[in-house]
Amino acid sequence: MIEAPTRPLLEVTNLAKTYHLNKSLMQRLSRQPILDLKAVDRVSFSVGSGETLGLIGESGCGKSTLARTVLRLHEPTSGSIVFDGIDITKLPYRGMTALRRRMQIIFQDPYASLNPRKSVLDIVGLPMAIQGIARRADIRDRVVAMIESVGLKSAHLGRFPHQFSGGQRQRIGIARALILNPSFVVCDEPVSALDVSVQAQIIALLGSLKRELGLTYLFISHDIGVIGHVSDRIAVMYLGDIVEIGPTRELLRAPKHPYTKALLSAVPQIDAGPKRERVKLTGDVPSPLSPPKGCKFHTRCPFAFDRCRVETPVLRPQRAESSAACHLLEAS
Amino acid sequence: MSTALEAPAVAIERIETPTWQSIRRFAADGFSMTAAVVVVLFVLMAALAPWLAPHDPYESDLLRRLQPPAWMEGGEWSYFLGCDALGRDILSRIIYGSRVSITIGVAVVLIATVVGTVLGLAAGYMRGWVDIAISRVIDILLGFPYLIFAIALMAMMGPGLENIILALVYKEWVVPARVVRGEVLAAREMEYVEAARAVGAPRFHIMFREILPNILSPVIVVSTIRMAHVIILEASLSFLGLGVQPPTASWGSMVADGRAFILDAWWVCTFPGIAILLLVLSINVASQGLRDAFDPKFSD
Amino acid sequence: MHSTRSSATEMSEPLLSIRGLKTCFATRAGMVTAVDGVDLDVYPGECLGIVGESGSGKSVTFASVIGLVRSPGFIAGGSIAFEGVDLRTLSDEGWRSLRGRDIAMTMQDALTALNPALTVAEQIEEVILAHANDLPRGGRRDAARLRAVEMLRLVGIPAPEKRIDDYPHQFSGGMRQRIMIAIALSCRPKLLIADEPTTALDVTIQAQVLDLISDLRRELGMSVALITHDLGVVAEHTDRVAVMYAGQIVETGPTRELIDRPRHPYTKGLIGLIPRLSDLDAPIRPIDGQVPELIGLGGTCRFYDRCEFRTPRCRTDIPMEAVEPNHHARCIRVNEILRVEEVLQ
């Protein structure tokens, strides 16, 4: 269990999400082996109030599933989620409704995340209408204020998503997530689908909104440059596990886990000068349907030894509030 | 590579709903638009039959038995398409017959679409036992040949307009239900649905307000295509004598009546046949145009 | 590996020479000029990076080179010379035989670019049989298969003689990108056009694929045009770079020099908004505004609306100007800006 520097707003303990892939009637009758996809495999972390926790990992590592499970958009298989002192793990969908005002999400795909048949007013106003906290006229005023604060104009209210550029659509998605004044926002790859110049605009916007509104972010990205700039702490995921977590500077300066090292050294840098020592990985990420035994990273790890193939390492505290899960670190 | 070669996106300043854009695209397509006009003309013909028909479609005049069309020897301009075996004016009967075809086509497709959409939404969004139950019924109904299923039902229920509609709806709802279920399965994974769930939107809201408007275009397109199919089925049932009962004019029964004289008096079955062909063809062409206009691949 | 090359390339004749290329798309909203007057040379053995955001025209430029611009798009002007032959004067037949043999292209999305209904073996052999003329007369097929296996081994597919009969969907994203590179390289092209070869891939896989392209380039002595939106990729893997904005090249030069001393305000902006791991305190400075629509442009600098250095004098068509012998920028104020910056420092 890693303590966040401030009072934790969100505490996740041993959270797991498993998808049973072939559970249709026919497949059960034909006695096929049940395929379990452990998208998130007993993960623990906490996010302090006002903090940004960056979550990084490659595609299929389970970072998006983790974020959605934390918000109870997907049902957790086991473990617990405590939000601001309330255990929300088992709350029914309706019981979650009031809490959803305080926890929101910004999605990756600015094309899929906005209903193409709805106007900006309807999209951004939906959370208020669902939560029933304002009359129609008030909703309109609030929506205007909200979209202006994310850099759109009130003239945009009646327009439809297809009439906006990718960056503007992402602003609409941000306005929708923030209109209920949440305290906790999951940013699920909010800039990955955008061009670099637009990406920088959105990162700047998310930063200033955080300062103004005192938000807490769980910020997911596969781009270390972006994560490094927005996060206070970073958690690195590989095949459903958090393999390393720690303060941003510490983790980027002195990564502990071989996977983190490889990830950091693989990022092409525009700066000349001394390069990070390259930790080259070979081969592909194994299928999460049949993850390797022992340490899941041992098939690609240049430092793997016998123990890694049998025993699963656990997350252990290292220097300076960081933790990593690797047998090598224990040995030394 | 496709992304590289598409024309760069250009923002359109006019404020337009996606639906309005589709309609505009449809209107710009001359061929489909012509077909749509033909369909509208048929509908008008059905609605205004009493004013349009030159004669009473039920009045028989045995002196005019099998009278040929106007342009042939022995024809008369006031009986433009000639007369049938009972000496009734074929043109008038075709005009009245359009009422049966169009009423049944519209009614069956409308009821089937509403029923099928609701069941398909439920199956696709709720999944679980609801989905299993609805999907199995669909599978079973798909196992019966359509026409034989309808014949059996008509034999059980007896002839009549309402019974034809019922007999056809019994199976017709399966088509929109399957389309809707498939579309819902794709749409429920969209992030805008998750966004609605993330603010606690109730299931009913998500199904009918978020998902339904986005899957309506394929449903409308499929329904228009099916309307042509239903009109042919009605004609087939009437041809077999299981449809609307005489003396009510129906294109299918008119073709059946004329069959016996096809060598001596070809016009008796040919003209109602042409009417069926023209209406079905126009509906099909128009629905192709609708599909192109509503297909998201073409939208900008 | 960067700066030494520029002087060497200066002496040799370019392999590919594009002059005044203009490619348009007819749309309902009007004529979109996606590529507007591009001049570009690719020298033998070099890796040229083409960097720009979406809509900058970087992909359309090379789609024009390889003859993949289709209606409603068309090449409206300019010349594309490959080894001195203007490709635009070639017959369809001539162009087709050149494509695949001398010029090959890999696409961003390997899953859709590979035919899902054919095995990898069939797809590679098809290219080899169509273009290679050094196969033995008898047993051409066997020779082609042998060469296909060799290509897969070259791009690092494990157990190629077994995997070659698999279908594309049986490979991972990184492996599919390697297969596409294998197909592109199977006839030893002189020029490989790699269109965003790693955009769809994870960063550790991206590193593997880019290293592979660099290694193969050295080994086979070919030229590579690497189209990307990622300046980091450009910095680590190219010798020279061309920056595109709104259908035009705005700056070209040796990679290291251009990144260390960008001269065009857009390039400066682009570099300023890359989040750097080496300096977390350096703020990410967004460029305000949006890329202009590509309709009816002209008579002004295209970056005008977003440029912090703009003056009324910029409202005219801006030519490329040399700032160093091999370094050009499309900005009339480059020297003024440079002087101001020197004073400020």
mmCIF file of C-alpha atoms in Angstrom, chain A residues 57-59 165 168 195-201 203-204 222-226 228-229 248-249 252 259 262-264 266-272 275-276 278 280-285 300, chain C residues 53-54 172 174-175 202-208 210-211 229-233 235-236 256 259-260 270-271 273-290 306:
data_model
loop_
_atom_site.group_PDB
_atom_site.id
_atom_site.type_symbol
_atom_site.label_atom_id
_atom_site.label_comp_id
_atom_site.label_asym_id
_atom_site.label_seq_id
_atom_site.Cartn_x
_atom_site.Cartn_y
_atom_site.Cartn_z
ATOM 1 C CA GLY A 57 1.591 1.630 -19.780
ATOM 2 C CA GLU A 58 1.353 0.194 -23.262
ATOM 3 C CA SER A 59 -1.842 -0.844 -24.995
ATOM 4 C CA SER A 165 -12.268 20.090 -34.782
ATOM 5 C CA GLN A 168 -12.705 21.617 -29.788
ATOM 6 C CA ASP A 195 -2.152 16.784 -33.030
ATOM 7 C CA VAL A 196 0.821 18.001 -31.011
ATOM 8 C CA SER A 197 -0.085 21.689 -31.122
ATOM 9 C CA VAL A 198 -3.661 20.950 -30.021
ATOM 10 C CA GLN A 199 -2.349 18.465 -27.465
ATOM 11 C CA ALA A 200 -0.352 21.238 -25.808
ATOM 12 C CA GLN A 201 -3.425 23.485 -25.703
ATOM 13 C CA ILE A 203 -2.745 19.974 -21.470
ATOM 14 C CA ALA A 204 -2.483 23.662 -20.609
ATOM 15 C CA HIS A 222 0.944 6.050 -23.022
ATOM 16 C CA ASP A 223 3.078 9.143 -23.645
ATOM 17 C CA ILE A 224 5.753 9.541 -20.999
ATOM 18 C CA GLY A 225 6.467 13.110 -22.023
ATOM 19 C CA VAL A 226 2.870 14.086 -21.299
ATOM 20 C CA GLY A 228 5.944 13.489 -16.838
ATOM 21 C CA HIS A 229 4.650 17.007 -17.242
ATOM 22 C CA THR A 248 7.505 11.815 -10.905
ATOM 23 C CA ARG A 249 11.033 13.177 -10.640
ATOM 24 C CA LEU A 252 12.001 9.543 -14.291
ATOM 25 C CA TYR A 259 10.301 -2.312 -17.626
ATOM 26 C CA ALA A 262 13.058 0.145 -21.029
ATOM 27 C CA LEU A 263 9.973 2.310 -21.455
ATOM 28 C CA LEU A 264 11.863 5.498 -20.644
ATOM 29 C CA ALA A 266 12.615 3.800 -25.786
ATOM 30 C CA VAL A 267 11.072 7.276 -25.969
ATOM 31 C CA PRO A 268 12.731 9.181 -28.799
ATOM 32 C CA GLN A 269 14.181 12.414 -27.440
ATOM 33 C CA ILE A 270 14.631 15.576 -29.425
ATOM 34 C CA ASP A 271 17.505 16.755 -27.244
ATOM 35 C CA ALA A 272 21.035 15.983 -28.254
ATOM 36 C CA LYS A 275 21.238 9.511 -24.002
ATOM 37 C CA ARG A 276 19.754 7.279 -21.405
ATOM 38 C CA ARG A 278 19.143 1.989 -23.771
ATOM 39 C CA LYS A 280 16.401 -2.885 -25.340
ATOM 40 C CA LEU A 281 13.430 -5.171 -25.186
ATOM 41 C CA THR A 282 12.910 -8.000 -27.597
ATOM 42 C CA GLY A 283 9.686 -9.645 -28.595
ATOM 43 C CA ASP A 284 6.086 -8.621 -28.081
ATOM 44 C CA VAL A 285 3.877 -8.103 -25.065
ATOM 45 C CA ARG A 300 11.012 -9.632 -22.335
ATOM 46 C CA GLU C 53 0.562 17.815 -38.120
ATOM 47 C CA SER C 54 -2.453 16.199 -39.740
ATOM 48 C CA SER C 172 0.670 -8.654 -33.360
ATOM 49 C CA GLY C 174 4.440 -4.692 -34.303
ATOM 50 C CA MET C 175 4.887 -7.929 -36.266
ATOM 51 C CA ASP C 202 3.565 1.053 -28.429
ATOM 52 C CA VAL C 203 6.726 2.896 -27.587
ATOM 53 C CA THR C 204 8.890 -0.163 -26.875
ATOM 54 C CA ILE C 205 7.735 -1.761 -30.144
ATOM 55 C CA GLN C 206 8.141 1.582 -31.934
ATOM 56 C CA ALA C 207 11.789 1.649 -30.918
ATOM 57 C CA GLN C 208 12.285 -1.849 -32.311
ATOM 58 C CA LEU C 210 12.557 2.279 -36.106
ATOM 59 C CA ASP C 211 15.871 0.619 -35.262
ATOM 60 C CA HIS C 229 4.343 13.804 -36.565
ATOM 61 C CA ASP C 230 6.865 12.977 -33.840
ATOM 62 C CA LEU C 231 9.897 15.268 -33.647
ATOM 63 C CA GLY C 232 11.562 12.842 -31.263
ATOM 64 C CA VAL C 233 11.494 10.155 -33.944
ATOM 65 C CA ALA C 235 15.666 13.670 -34.091
ATOM 66 C CA GLU C 236 16.847 10.132 -33.455
ATOM 67 C CA ARG C 256 20.324 18.349 -35.554
ATOM 68 C CA ILE C 259 16.102 21.131 -33.993
ATOM 69 C CA ASP C 260 18.796 22.982 -32.085
ATOM 70 C CA LEU C 270 6.482 22.878 -32.630
ATOM 71 C CA ILE C 271 9.684 22.243 -30.713
ATOM 72 C CA LEU C 273 5.431 22.212 -27.245
ATOM 73 C CA ILE C 274 7.199 18.886 -26.988
ATOM 74 C CA PRO C 275 7.135 17.770 -23.358
ATOM 75 C CA ARG C 276 10.794 17.074 -22.508
ATOM 76 C CA LEU C 277 11.689 14.454 -19.954
ATOM 77 C CA SER C 278 15.102 16.035 -19.502
ATOM 78 C CA ASP C 279 13.567 19.257 -18.244
ATOM 79 C CA LEU C 280 10.263 18.833 -16.440
ATOM 80 C CA ASP C 281 10.182 22.482 -15.419
ATOM 81 C CA ALA C 282 10.282 23.686 -19.008
ATOM 82 C CA PRO C 283 6.668 24.632 -19.634
ATOM 83 C CA ILE C 284 4.823 23.225 -22.623
ATOM 84 C CA ARG C 285 4.022 26.313 -24.648
ATOM 85 C CA PRO C 286 0.975 25.792 -26.851
ATOM 86 C CA ILE C 287 0.703 27.509 -30.226
ATOM 87 C CA ASP C 288 -2.570 29.409 -30.131
ATOM 88 C CA GLY C 289 -5.138 29.133 -32.859
ATOM 89 C CA GLN C 290 -5.764 26.508 -35.482
ATOM 90 C CA ARG C 306 -0.774 32.112 -35.193
#
